[in-house]
């Protein structure tokens, strides 16, 4: 699986949008971009995923560049409960690849009042 | 719909003992994966089971093993426990593996402490 690079940490003001970048320059055409977050002492929580088009759900928006080498997760109105470690992962769409995900260090996001 | 359930939530064992952790996937999910999370190594893939067969395996010693039952529930076993096995063990389930419409959903883990 392709590797991802994320900034180790970032702060965000409550109520403002949080933009989390991720580089995945070696991503292949058979790989999706997935985002998870992990709040202390809990398991990772699925946020969103995409292949090449921008995606939006009730939690966040995912913007993927045209060359697919990077993406940005947008939390539109950050709250204190969004404080967590955010992981960007590339995941194969091939069924045989299964669920062997490679997690990097993620971005530790601190939302401040 | 109930999420992924892992039991027990906390466990304390002594070096040399063995331990069995349990995972109940989301109803209808057939793939169950196990991950180990430590402060030093982060989240690392242990193995994955799909339809009672191990489909993928990470780089862990043979002391780590698992199985999946016909109802998709899974157990993992660690024998001859070492201090370094202290970690949060996470179970995740999905409908299938590698499918674009099948996100992985994680439980809240079992915190294992080896003394």
Coordinates of N, CA and C in Angstrom, one line a residue:
Chain A
X1 N 0.8 -1.2 0.0 CA 0.0 0.0 0.0 C 0.9 1.2 0.0
X2 N 0.4 2.3 -0.6 CA 1.1 3.5 -0.7 C 1.2 4.1 0.7
X3 N 2.2 4.9 1.0 CA 2.4 5.5 2.3 C 1.8 6.9 2.2
X4 N 1.5 7.4 3.4 CA 0.9 8.8 3.5 C 1.8 9.6 4.4
X5 N 1.8 10.9 4.2 CA 2.5 11.8 5.1 C 1.5 12.9 5.6
X6 N 1.5 13.1 6.9 CA 0.7 14.1 7.5 C 1.5 14.9 8.5
X7 N 1.1 16.2 8.7 CA 1.7 16.9 9.8 C 1.4 16.3 11.1
X8 N 2.4 16.3 12.1 CA 2.2 15.6 13.3 C 1.1 16.2 14.2
X9 N 0.9 17.6 14.1 CA 0.0 18.2 15.0 C -0.5 19.5 14.3
X10 N -1.7 19.9 14.8 CA -2.2 21.2 14.4 C -3.3 21.6 15.4
X11 N -3.4 22.9 15.6 CA -4.5 23.5 16.4 C -5.5 24.1 15.6
X12 N -6.7 24.2 16.1 CA -7.9 24.7 15.4 C -8.8 25.4 16.4
X13 N -9.3 26.6 16.0 CA -10.2 27.3 16.9 C -11.7 26.7 16.8
X14 N -12.3 26.6 17.9 CA -13.7 26.1 17.9 C -14.6 26.9 17.0
X15 N -15.4 26.3 16.2 CA -16.3 27.0 15.3 C -15.7 27.3 14.0
X16 N -14.4 27.2 13.8 CA -13.8 27.4 12.5 C -13.6 26.1 11.8
X17 N -13.3 26.2 10.5 CA -13.1 25.0 9.7 C -11.7 24.5 10.0
X18 N -11.5 23.2 10.0 CA -10.2 22.6 10.2 C -9.9 21.9 8.9
X19 N -8.7 22.3 8.3 CA -8.3 21.7 7.1 C -7.0 20.8 7.4
X20 N -7.2 19.5 7.2 CA -6.1 18.5 7.5 C -5.5 18.0 6.2
X21 N -4.3 18.3 5.9 CA -3.7 17.8 4.7 C -3.1 16.4 4.8
X22 N -3.0 15.8 3.6 CA -2.3 14.5 3.6 C -1.7 14.3 2.2
X23 N -0.4 13.9 2.2 CA 0.3 13.6 0.9 C 0.3 12.1 0.7
X24 N 0.0 11.7 -0.5 CA 0.0 10.2 -0.8 C 0.5 10.2 -2.3
X25 N 1.7 10.6 -2.5 CA 2.3 10.8 -3.8 C 2.4 9.5 -4.6
X26 N 2.5 8.3 -3.9 CA 2.7 7.1 -4.6 C 1.4 6.3 -4.7
X27 N 0.3 6.9 -4.6 CA -1.0 6.2 -4.6 C -1.2 5.6 -6.0
X28 N -1.8 4.5 -6.1 CA -2.1 3.9 -7.4 C -3.6 4.0 -7.7
X29 N -3.9 3.7 -9.0 CA -5.3 3.9 -9.4 C -6.2 2.9 -8.7
X30 N -5.7 1.9 -8.1 CA -6.5 0.9 -7.4 C -6.7 1.2 -5.9
X31 N -6.3 2.4 -5.5 CA -6.3 2.7 -4.0 C -7.2 3.9 -3.7
X32 N -8.0 3.7 -2.7 CA -8.8 4.8 -2.1 C -8.1 5.6 -1.1
X33 N -8.5 6.8 -0.8 CA -8.1 7.5 0.4 C -9.1 7.4 1.4
X34 N -8.7 7.0 2.6 CA -9.6 6.8 3.7 C -9.2 7.7 4.9
X35 N -10.1 8.3 5.6 CA -9.8 9.0 6.8 C -10.5 8.4 8.0
X36 N -9.7 8.3 9.1 CA -10.2 7.8 10.4 C -9.8 8.8 11.4
X37 N -10.4 8.8 12.6 CA -9.9 9.6 13.7 C -10.1 8.7 14.9
X38 N -9.2 9.0 15.9 CA -9.2 8.3 17.1 C -9.1 9.2 18.3
X39 N -10.2 9.1 19.1 CA -10.3 9.9 20.3 C -9.7 9.1 21.4
X40 N -9.1 9.7 22.3 CA -8.3 9.0 23.4 C -9.1 7.9 24.0
X41 N -8.5 6.7 24.0 CA -9.0 5.5 24.7 C -10.2 4.8 23.9
X42 N -10.4 5.3 22.7 CA -11.4 4.6 21.8 C -10.7 4.1 20.6
X43 N -11.5 3.2 19.9 CA -11.0 2.7 18.6 C -11.1 3.8 17.5
X44 N -10.4 3.6 16.4 CA -10.5 4.6 15.3 C -11.9 4.6 14.8
X45 N -12.4 5.8 14.4 CA -13.7 6.0 13.9 C -13.6 6.4 12.4
X46 N -14.3 5.7 11.6 CA -14.4 6.0 10.2 C -15.0 7.3 9.9
X47 N -14.4 8.1 9.1 CA -14.9 9.5 8.8 C -15.5 9.5 7.3
X48 N -14.6 9.2 6.4 CA -15.0 9.4 5.0 C -13.9 8.7 4.1
X49 N -14.3 8.4 2.8 CA -13.3 7.9 1.9 C -13.7 8.4 0.5
X50 N -12.7 8.3 -0.4 CA -12.9 8.8 -1.8 C -11.9 8.2 -2.7
X51 N -12.2 8.2 -4.0 CA -11.3 7.7 -5.0 C -10.6 8.8 -5.8
X52 N -11.4 9.6 -6.4 CA -10.9 10.8 -7.1 C -11.8 12.0 -7.1
X53 N -13.1 11.7 -6.8 CA -14.0 12.9 -6.7 C -14.0 13.4 -5.3
X54 N -14.4 14.6 -5.1 CA -14.6 15.1 -3.8 C -15.8 14.5 -3.2
X55 N -15.8 14.3 -1.9 CA -16.8 13.6 -1.2 C -17.2 14.4 0.1
X56 N -18.5 14.3 0.4 CA -19.0 15.0 1.6 C -20.0 14.1 2.3
X57 N -19.9 14.1 3.6 CA -21.0 13.4 4.4 C -21.3 14.3 5.6
X58 N -22.0 13.7 6.6 CA -22.4 14.6 7.7 C -21.3 14.9 8.6
X59 N -20.1 14.3 8.5 CA -19.0 14.6 9.4 C -18.0 15.5 8.8
X60 N -17.7 15.3 7.5 CA -16.6 16.1 6.9 C -16.7 16.1 5.4
X61 N -15.8 16.8 4.8 CA -15.6 16.8 3.3 C -14.2 16.4 3.0
X62 N -14.1 15.7 1.9 CA -12.8 15.2 1.4 C -12.5 15.8 0.0
X63 N -11.4 16.5 0.0 CA -11.0 17.1 -1.3 C -9.7 16.4 -1.8
X64 N -9.8 15.8 -3.0 CA -8.7 15.1 -3.5 C -8.2 15.8 -4.8
X65 N -6.9 16.1 -4.8 CA -6.4 16.8 -6.0 C -6.5 16.0 -7.3
X66 N -6.5 16.7 -8.4 CA -6.7 16.0 -9.7 C -5.7 14.9 -9.9
X67 N -4.5 15.1 -9.5 CA -3.4 14.1 -9.7 C -3.5 13.0 -8.7
X68 N -4.4 13.2 -7.7 CA -4.6 12.2 -6.6 C -3.4 12.1 -5.7
X69 N -2.4 12.9 -5.7 CA -1.2 12.8 -4.9 C -1.4 13.4 -3.5
X70 N -2.5 14.1 -3.3 CA -2.7 14.7 -2.0 C -4.2 14.9 -1.8
X71 N -4.6 15.1 -0.5 CA -6.0 15.3 -0.2 C -6.1 16.1 1.0
X72 N -7.2 16.7 1.3 CA -7.5 17.5 2.4 C -8.8 17.1 3.1
X73 N -8.8 16.8 4.3 CA -10.0 16.6 5.1 C -10.5 17.9 5.7
X74 N -11.7 18.2 5.5 CA -12.2 19.5 6.0 C -13.3 19.2 7.1
X75 N -13.1 19.6 8.3 CA -14.1 19.6 9.3 C -14.8 21.0 9.3
X76 N -16.0 21.2 8.8 CA -16.5 22.5 8.5 C -16.6 23.4 9.7
X77 N -17.0 22.9 10.9 CA -17.2 23.7 12.1 C -16.7 22.9 13.3
X78 N -15.4 23.1 13.5 CA -14.8 22.2 14.5 C -15.4 22.5 15.9
X79 N -15.6 21.4 16.7 CA -16.0 21.5 18.1 C -14.9 20.9 19.0
X80 N -15.1 21.1 20.2 CA -14.1 20.5 21.2 C -14.1 19.0 21.1
X81 N -15.2 18.4 20.7 CA -15.3 16.9 20.6 C -14.5 16.4 19.3
X82 N -14.1 17.3 18.5 CA -13.3 16.9 17.3 C -11.8 16.7 17.7
X83 N -11.4 17.1 18.9 CA -10.0 16.9 19.3 C -9.7 15.4 19.2
X84 N -8.7 15.0 18.4 CA -8.4 13.6 18.2 C -7.2 13.5 17.3
X85 N -6.7 12.2 17.1 CA -5.7 12.0 16.1 C -6.4 11.5 14.9
X86 N -6.0 12.2 13.8 CA -6.7 11.9 12.5 C -5.7 11.2 11.6
X87 N -6.1 10.1 11.0 CA -5.3 9.2 10.2 C -5.8 9.3 8.8
X88 N -4.9 9.5 7.9 CA -5.1 9.4 6.4 C -4.5 8.1 6.0
X89 N -5.2 7.3 5.3 CA -4.8 5.9 4.9 C -5.2 5.7 3.4
X90 N -4.3 5.0 2.7 CA -4.7 4.6 1.3 C -5.0 3.1 1.4
X91 N -6.1 2.7 0.8 CA -6.6 1.3 0.9 C -6.9 0.8 -0.5
X92 N -6.5 -0.4 -0.7 CA -6.7 -1.0 -2.0 C -8.2 -1.4 -2.2
X93 N -8.6 -1.2 -3.4 CA -10.0 -1.5 -3.8 C -10.1 -3.0 -4.2
X94 N -9.0 -3.7 -4.3 CA -9.0 -5.1 -4.7 C -9.4 -5.9 -3.5
X95 N -10.4 -6.7 -3.8 CA -11.0 -7.5 -2.7 C -10.0 -8.4 -2.0
X96 N -9.1 -9.0 -2.8 CA -8.1 -9.9 -2.2 C -7.1 -9.2 -1.3
X97 N -7.0 -7.9 -1.4 CA -6.1 -7.1 -0.5 C -6.7 -7.1 0.9
X98 N -7.9 -7.3 1.1 CA -8.5 -7.4 2.4 C -8.5 -6.1 3.2
X99 N -8.3 -6.3 4.5 CA -8.3 -5.1 5.4 C -7.0 -4.9 6.1
X100 N -5.9 -5.1 5.4 CA -4.6 -4.9 5.9 C -4.3 -3.4 5.7
X101 N -4.6 -2.6 6.7 CA -4.4 -1.2 6.5 C -3.0 -0.8 7.2
X102 N -2.3 0.2 6.6 CA -1.1 0.7 7.2 C -1.4 2.1 7.7
X103 N -1.3 2.2 9.0 CA -1.5 3.5 9.7 C -0.2 4.2 9.9
X104 N -0.1 5.5 9.6 CA 1.1 6.3 9.9 C 0.9 6.9 11.3
X105 N 1.6 8.0 11.6 CA 1.5 8.6 12.9 C 0.3 9.5 13.0
X106 N -0.4 9.9 11.9 CA -1.5 10.7 12.0 C -1.2 12.1 12.4
X107 N -2.3 13.0 12.4 CA -2.2 14.4 12.9 C -3.0 14.5 14.1
X108 N -2.3 15.0 15.2 CA -3.0 15.2 16.4 C -3.6 16.6 16.4
X109 N -4.9 16.7 16.3 CA -5.7 17.9 16.2 C -6.2 18.3 17.6
X110 N -5.9 19.6 18.0 CA -6.4 20.1 19.2 C -7.3 21.3 18.9
X111 N -8.6 21.1 19.2 CA -9.5 22.2 19.0 C -9.6 23.0 20.3
X112 N -9.4 24.3 20.1 CA -9.3 25.2 21.3 C -10.5 26.1 21.4
X113 N -11.0 26.4 22.6 CA -12.2 27.3 22.7 C -11.8 28.7 22.2
Chain B
X1 N -28.1 -0.2 14.9 CA -27.2 -1.4 14.7 C -26.1 -1.3 15.7
X2 N -25.8 -2.4 16.4 CA -24.8 -2.4 17.3 C -23.4 -2.4 16.6
X3 N -22.4 -1.7 17.3 CA -21.1 -1.6 16.7 C -20.3 -2.9 17.0
X4 N -19.0 -2.8 16.7 CA -18.1 -3.9 17.0 C -17.9 -4.0 18.5
X5 N -18.1 -5.1 19.1 CA -18.0 -5.3 20.5 C -16.8 -6.2 20.9
X6 N -15.9 -5.6 21.8 CA -14.7 -6.4 22.2 C -14.8 -6.6 23.7
X7 N -14.5 -7.9 24.0 CA -14.4 -8.2 25.5 C -13.2 -9.0 25.8
X8 N -12.6 -8.9 27.0 CA -13.0 -7.9 28.0 C -12.4 -6.5 27.6
X9 N -12.8 -5.5 28.3 CA -12.3 -4.1 28.0 C -10.9 -3.9 28.6
X10 N -10.6 -4.5 29.7 CA -9.3 -4.4 30.3 C -8.9 -5.8 30.8
X11 N -7.6 -6.1 30.8 CA -7.1 -7.4 31.2 C -5.7 -7.2 31.7
X12 N -5.4 -7.8 32.8 CA -4.0 -7.8 33.4 C -3.6 -9.3 33.5
X13 N -2.4 -9.5 32.9 CA -1.9 -10.9 32.9 C -0.4 -10.8 33.3
X14 N 0.1 -12.0 33.6 CA 1.5 -12.1 34.0 C 2.3 -12.7 32.9
X15 N 3.6 -12.4 32.8 CA 4.5 -12.9 31.8 C 4.4 -14.4 31.8
X16 N 4.4 -15.0 30.6 CA 4.3 -16.4 30.5 C 2.9 -17.0 30.3
X17 N 1.9 -16.2 30.8 CA 0.6 -16.7 30.6 C 0.1 -16.5 29.2
X18 N -1.1 -17.0 29.0 CA -1.7 -16.8 27.7 C -3.1 -16.1 27.9
X19 N -3.5 -15.5 26.8 CA -4.8 -14.7 26.9 C -5.6 -14.9 25.6
X20 N -6.9 -14.8 25.8 CA -7.8 -14.9 24.6 C -8.7 -13.7 24.7
X21 N -8.7 -13.0 23.5 CA -9.6 -11.8 23.4 C -10.7 -12.1 22.4
X22 N -11.9 -11.5 22.6 CA -13.0 -11.8 21.8 C -13.5 -10.6 21.1
X23 N -14.1 -10.8 19.9 CA -14.6 -9.7 19.1 C -15.9 -10.2 18.4
X24 N -17.0 -9.4 18.6 CA -18.2 -9.6 17.9 C -18.4 -8.5 16.8
X25 N -18.4 -8.9 15.5 CA -18.5 -7.8 14.5 C -19.9 -7.3 14.4
X26 N -20.0 -6.2 13.6 CA -21.3 -5.7 13.3 C -22.1 -6.7 12.5
X27 N -23.4 -6.8 12.8 CA -24.2 -7.8 12.2 C -24.1 -7.8 10.6
X28 N -23.8 -8.9 10.0 CA -23.7 -8.9 8.6 C -22.3 -8.8 8.0
X29 N -21.4 -8.3 8.9 CA -20.0 -8.2 8.5 C -19.3 -9.5 8.5
X30 N -18.6 -9.8 7.5 CA -17.9 -11.2 7.4 C -16.4 -11.1 7.5
X31 N -15.9 -9.9 7.5 CA -14.4 -9.8 7.6 C -14.1 -9.2 9.0
X32 N -13.2 -9.8 9.7 CA -12.7 -9.3 11.0 C -11.2 -9.2 11.0
X33 N -10.7 -8.1 11.4 CA -9.3 -7.8 11.4 C -8.9 -7.5 12.8
X34 N -7.6 -7.7 13.1 CA -7.1 -7.4 14.5 C -5.9 -6.5 14.3
X35 N -5.8 -5.5 15.2 CA -4.7 -4.6 15.2 C -4.1 -4.5 16.6
X36 N -2.9 -4.2 16.7 CA -2.2 -3.9 17.9 C -1.8 -2.4 17.9
X37 N -2.1 -1.7 19.0 CA -1.7 -0.3 19.1 C -0.8 -0.1 20.3
X38 N 0.4 0.4 20.1 CA 1.3 0.7 21.2 C 1.8 2.1 21.0
X39 N 2.3 2.8 22.1 CA 2.8 4.2 21.9 C 4.0 4.2 21.0
X40 N 4.8 3.2 21.0 CA 6.0 3.2 20.2 C 5.8 2.8 18.8
X41 N 5.0 1.9 18.5 CA 4.8 1.3 17.1 C 3.5 1.8 16.5
X42 N 2.6 2.4 17.2 CA 1.4 2.9 16.6 C 0.5 1.7 16.3
X43 N -0.4 1.8 15.3 CA -1.4 0.8 15.0 C -0.7 -0.1 14.0
X44 N -0.7 -1.4 14.3 CA -0.1 -2.4 13.4 C -1.1 -3.6 13.2
X45 N -1.1 -4.0 11.9 CA -2.0 -5.0 11.5 C -1.5 -6.4 12.0
X46 N -2.4 -7.2 12.6 CA -2.1 -8.5 13.1 C -2.5 -9.6 12.1
X47 N -3.8 -9.7 11.8 CA -4.3 -10.6 10.9 C -5.8 -10.3 10.6
X48 N -6.3 -10.9 9.5 CA -7.6 -10.7 9.1 C -8.3 -12.1 8.8
X49 N -9.5 -12.2 9.1 CA -10.3 -13.4 8.8 C -11.5 -13.1 8.0
X50 N -11.8 -13.9 7.1 CA -12.9 -13.7 6.2 C -13.5 -15.1 5.9
X51 N -14.8 -15.3 6.2 CA -15.4 -16.6 6.1 C -14.6 -17.7 6.7
X52 N -14.2 -17.5 8.0 CA -13.5 -18.4 8.8 C -12.1 -18.8 8.4
X53 N -11.6 -18.1 7.4 CA -10.2 -18.4 6.8 C -9.4 -17.1 7.0
X54 N -8.1 -17.4 7.4 CA -7.2 -16.2 7.5 C -6.8 -15.8 6.2
X55 N -7.1 -14.5 5.9 CA -6.8 -14.0 4.5 C -5.5 -13.2 4.4
X56 N -5.2 -12.5 5.5 CA -4.0 -11.7 5.5 C -3.3 -11.9 6.9
X57 N -2.0 -11.7 6.9 CA -1.3 -11.8 8.2 C -0.2 -10.7 8.2
X58 N 0.0 -10.1 9.4 CA 1.0 -9.1 9.6 C 2.3 -9.8 10.1
X59 N 3.3 -9.0 10.4 CA 4.6 -9.4 10.8 C 4.7 -9.6 12.4
X60 N 3.9 -10.5 12.9 CA 4.0 -10.8 14.3 C 4.4 -12.3 14.5
X61 N 5.0 -12.6 15.6 CA 5.4 -14.0 15.9 C 4.2 -14.9 16.0
X62 N 4.6 -16.2 15.9 CA 3.5 -17.2 15.9 C 2.8 -17.3 17.3
X63 N 3.3 -16.6 18.3 CA 2.5 -16.6 19.6 C 1.2 -15.9 19.4
X64 N 1.0 -15.1 18.4 CA -0.2 -14.4 18.1 C -1.0 -15.3 17.1
X65 N -2.2 -15.6 17.5 CA -3.0 -16.4 16.6 C -4.5 -16.0 16.7
X66 N -5.3 -16.4 15.8 CA -6.7 -16.1 15.8 C -7.5 -17.1 15.2
X67 N -8.8 -16.9 15.2 CA -9.7 -17.8 14.5 C -11.1 -17.0 14.4
X68 N -11.9 -17.5 13.4 CA -13.2 -16.9 13.2 C -14.2 -18.0 13.2
X69 N -15.3 -17.8 13.8 CA -16.4 -18.8 13.9 C -17.4 -18.6 12.7
X70 N -18.3 -19.5 12.6 CA -19.2 -19.5 11.5 C -20.2 -18.3 11.6
X71 N -20.3 -17.7 12.8 CA -21.2 -16.5 13.0 C -20.4 -15.2 12.8
X72 N -19.2 -15.4 12.3 CA -18.2 -14.3 12.1 C -17.6 -13.7 13.3
X73 N -18.0 -14.2 14.5 CA -17.3 -13.8 15.7 C -15.8 -14.3 15.7
X74 N -14.9 -13.5 16.3 CA -13.5 -13.9 16.2 C -12.9 -13.8 17.6
X75 N -11.9 -14.6 17.7 CA -11.0 -14.6 18.9 C -9.6 -14.5 18.5
X76 N -8.8 -13.8 19.3 CA -7.3 -13.9 19.1 C -6.7 -14.3 20.4
X77 N -5.6 -15.1 20.2 CA -4.9 -15.7 21.4 C -3.5 -15.2 21.3
X78 N -2.9 -14.9 22.5 CA -1.5 -14.6 22.6 C -1.0 -15.6 23.7
X79 N 0.0 -16.4 23.3 CA 0.6 -17.4 24.2 C 1.9 -16.8 24.7
X80 N 2.3 -17.4 25.8 CA 3.6 -17.0 26.4 C 3.8 -15.5 26.4
X81 N 3.0 -14.8 27.1 CA 3.0 -13.4 27.1 C 4.3 -12.8 27.5
X82 N 4.7 -11.7 26.8 CA 5.9 -10.9 27.2 C 5.4 -9.5 27.6
X83 N 6.3 -8.8 28.3 CA 6.0 -7.5 28.7 C 5.7 -6.6 27.5
X84 N 6.3 -6.8 26.4 CA 6.1 -6.0 25.2 C 4.8 -6.2 24.5
X85 N 4.0 -7.2 25.0 CA 2.7 -7.5 24.4 C 1.6 -6.5 25.0
X86 N 2.0 -5.8 26.0 CA 1.1 -4.8 26.6 C 0.7 -3.8 25.5
X87 N -0.6 -3.7 25.3 CA -1.0 -2.8 24.2 C -2.5 -2.8 24.2
X88 N -3.0 -1.9 23.3 CA -4.5 -1.9 23.0 C -4.7 -2.8 21.8
X89 N -5.5 -3.8 21.9 CA -5.8 -4.7 20.8 C -7.2 -4.3 20.3
X90 N -7.2 -4.0 19.0 CA -8.4 -3.5 18.3 C -8.9 -4.5 17.3
X91 N -10.2 -4.6 17.3 CA -10.8 -5.5 16.3 C -11.6 -4.6 15.4
X92 N -11.6 -4.9 14.1 CA -12.4 -4.2 13.1 C -13.1 -5.1 12.2
X93 N -14.3 -4.7 11.8 CA -15.1 -5.5 10.9 C -15.5 -4.7 9.7
X94 N -15.8 -5.4 8.6 CA -16.3 -4.8 7.4 C -17.1 -5.9 6.7
X95 N -18.0 -5.4 5.7 CA -18.7 -6.4 4.9 C -17.8 -7.4 4.2
X96 N -16.9 -6.8 3.5 CA -15.9 -7.6 2.8 C -14.6 -6.8 2.9
X97 N -13.5 -7.3 2.2 CA -12.3 -6.6 2.3 C -12.0 -6.0 0.9
X98 N -11.4 -4.8 1.0 CA -11.0 -4.1 -0.3 C -12.1 -3.6 -1.1
X99 N -13.3 -3.7 -0.7 CA -14.4 -3.2 -1.6 C -14.6 -1.7 -1.3
X100 N -14.9 -0.9 -2.3 CA -15.0 0.5 -2.1 C -16.1 1.0 -1.2
X101 N -17.1 0.1 -1.1 CA -18.2 0.5 -0.2 C -18.3 -0.2 1.1
X102 N -17.1 -0.6 1.5 CA -17.0 -1.4 2.8 C -16.0 -0.9 3.7
X103 N -16.3 0.3 4.4 CA -15.4 0.8 5.4 C -15.1 -0.1 6.5
X104 N -14.0 0.0 7.1 CA -13.7 -0.8 8.3 C -14.2 -0.1 9.5
X105 N -14.9 -0.8 10.4 CA -15.4 -0.2 11.6 C -14.7 -0.9 12.8
X106 N -14.2 -0.1 13.7 CA -13.4 -0.5 14.8 C -14.2 -0.6 16.1
X107 N -13.8 -1.6 17.0 CA -14.3 -1.6 18.3 C -13.4 -0.7 19.2
X108 N -13.8 -0.6 20.5 CA -13.0 0.3 21.4 C -11.8 -0.5 22.0
X109 N -11.6 -1.7 21.7 CA -10.4 -2.4 22.0 C -10.4 -3.1 23.4
X110 N -9.4 -3.9 23.6 CA -9.1 -4.5 24.8 C -7.7 -4.0 25.3
X111 N -7.7 -3.4 26.4 CA -6.4 -2.9 26.9 C -5.7 -4.1 27.7
X112 N -4.6 -4.6 27.2 CA -3.9 -5.7 27.9 C -2.7 -5.2 28.5
X113 N -2.5 -5.5 29.8 CA -1.3 -5.1 30.5 C -0.7 -6.4 31.0
X114 N 0.6 -6.6 30.7 CA 1.4 -7.8 31.1 C 2.4 -7.3 32.1
X115 N 2.4 -8.0 33.3 CA 3.3 -7.6 34.4 C 4.3 -8.7 34.6

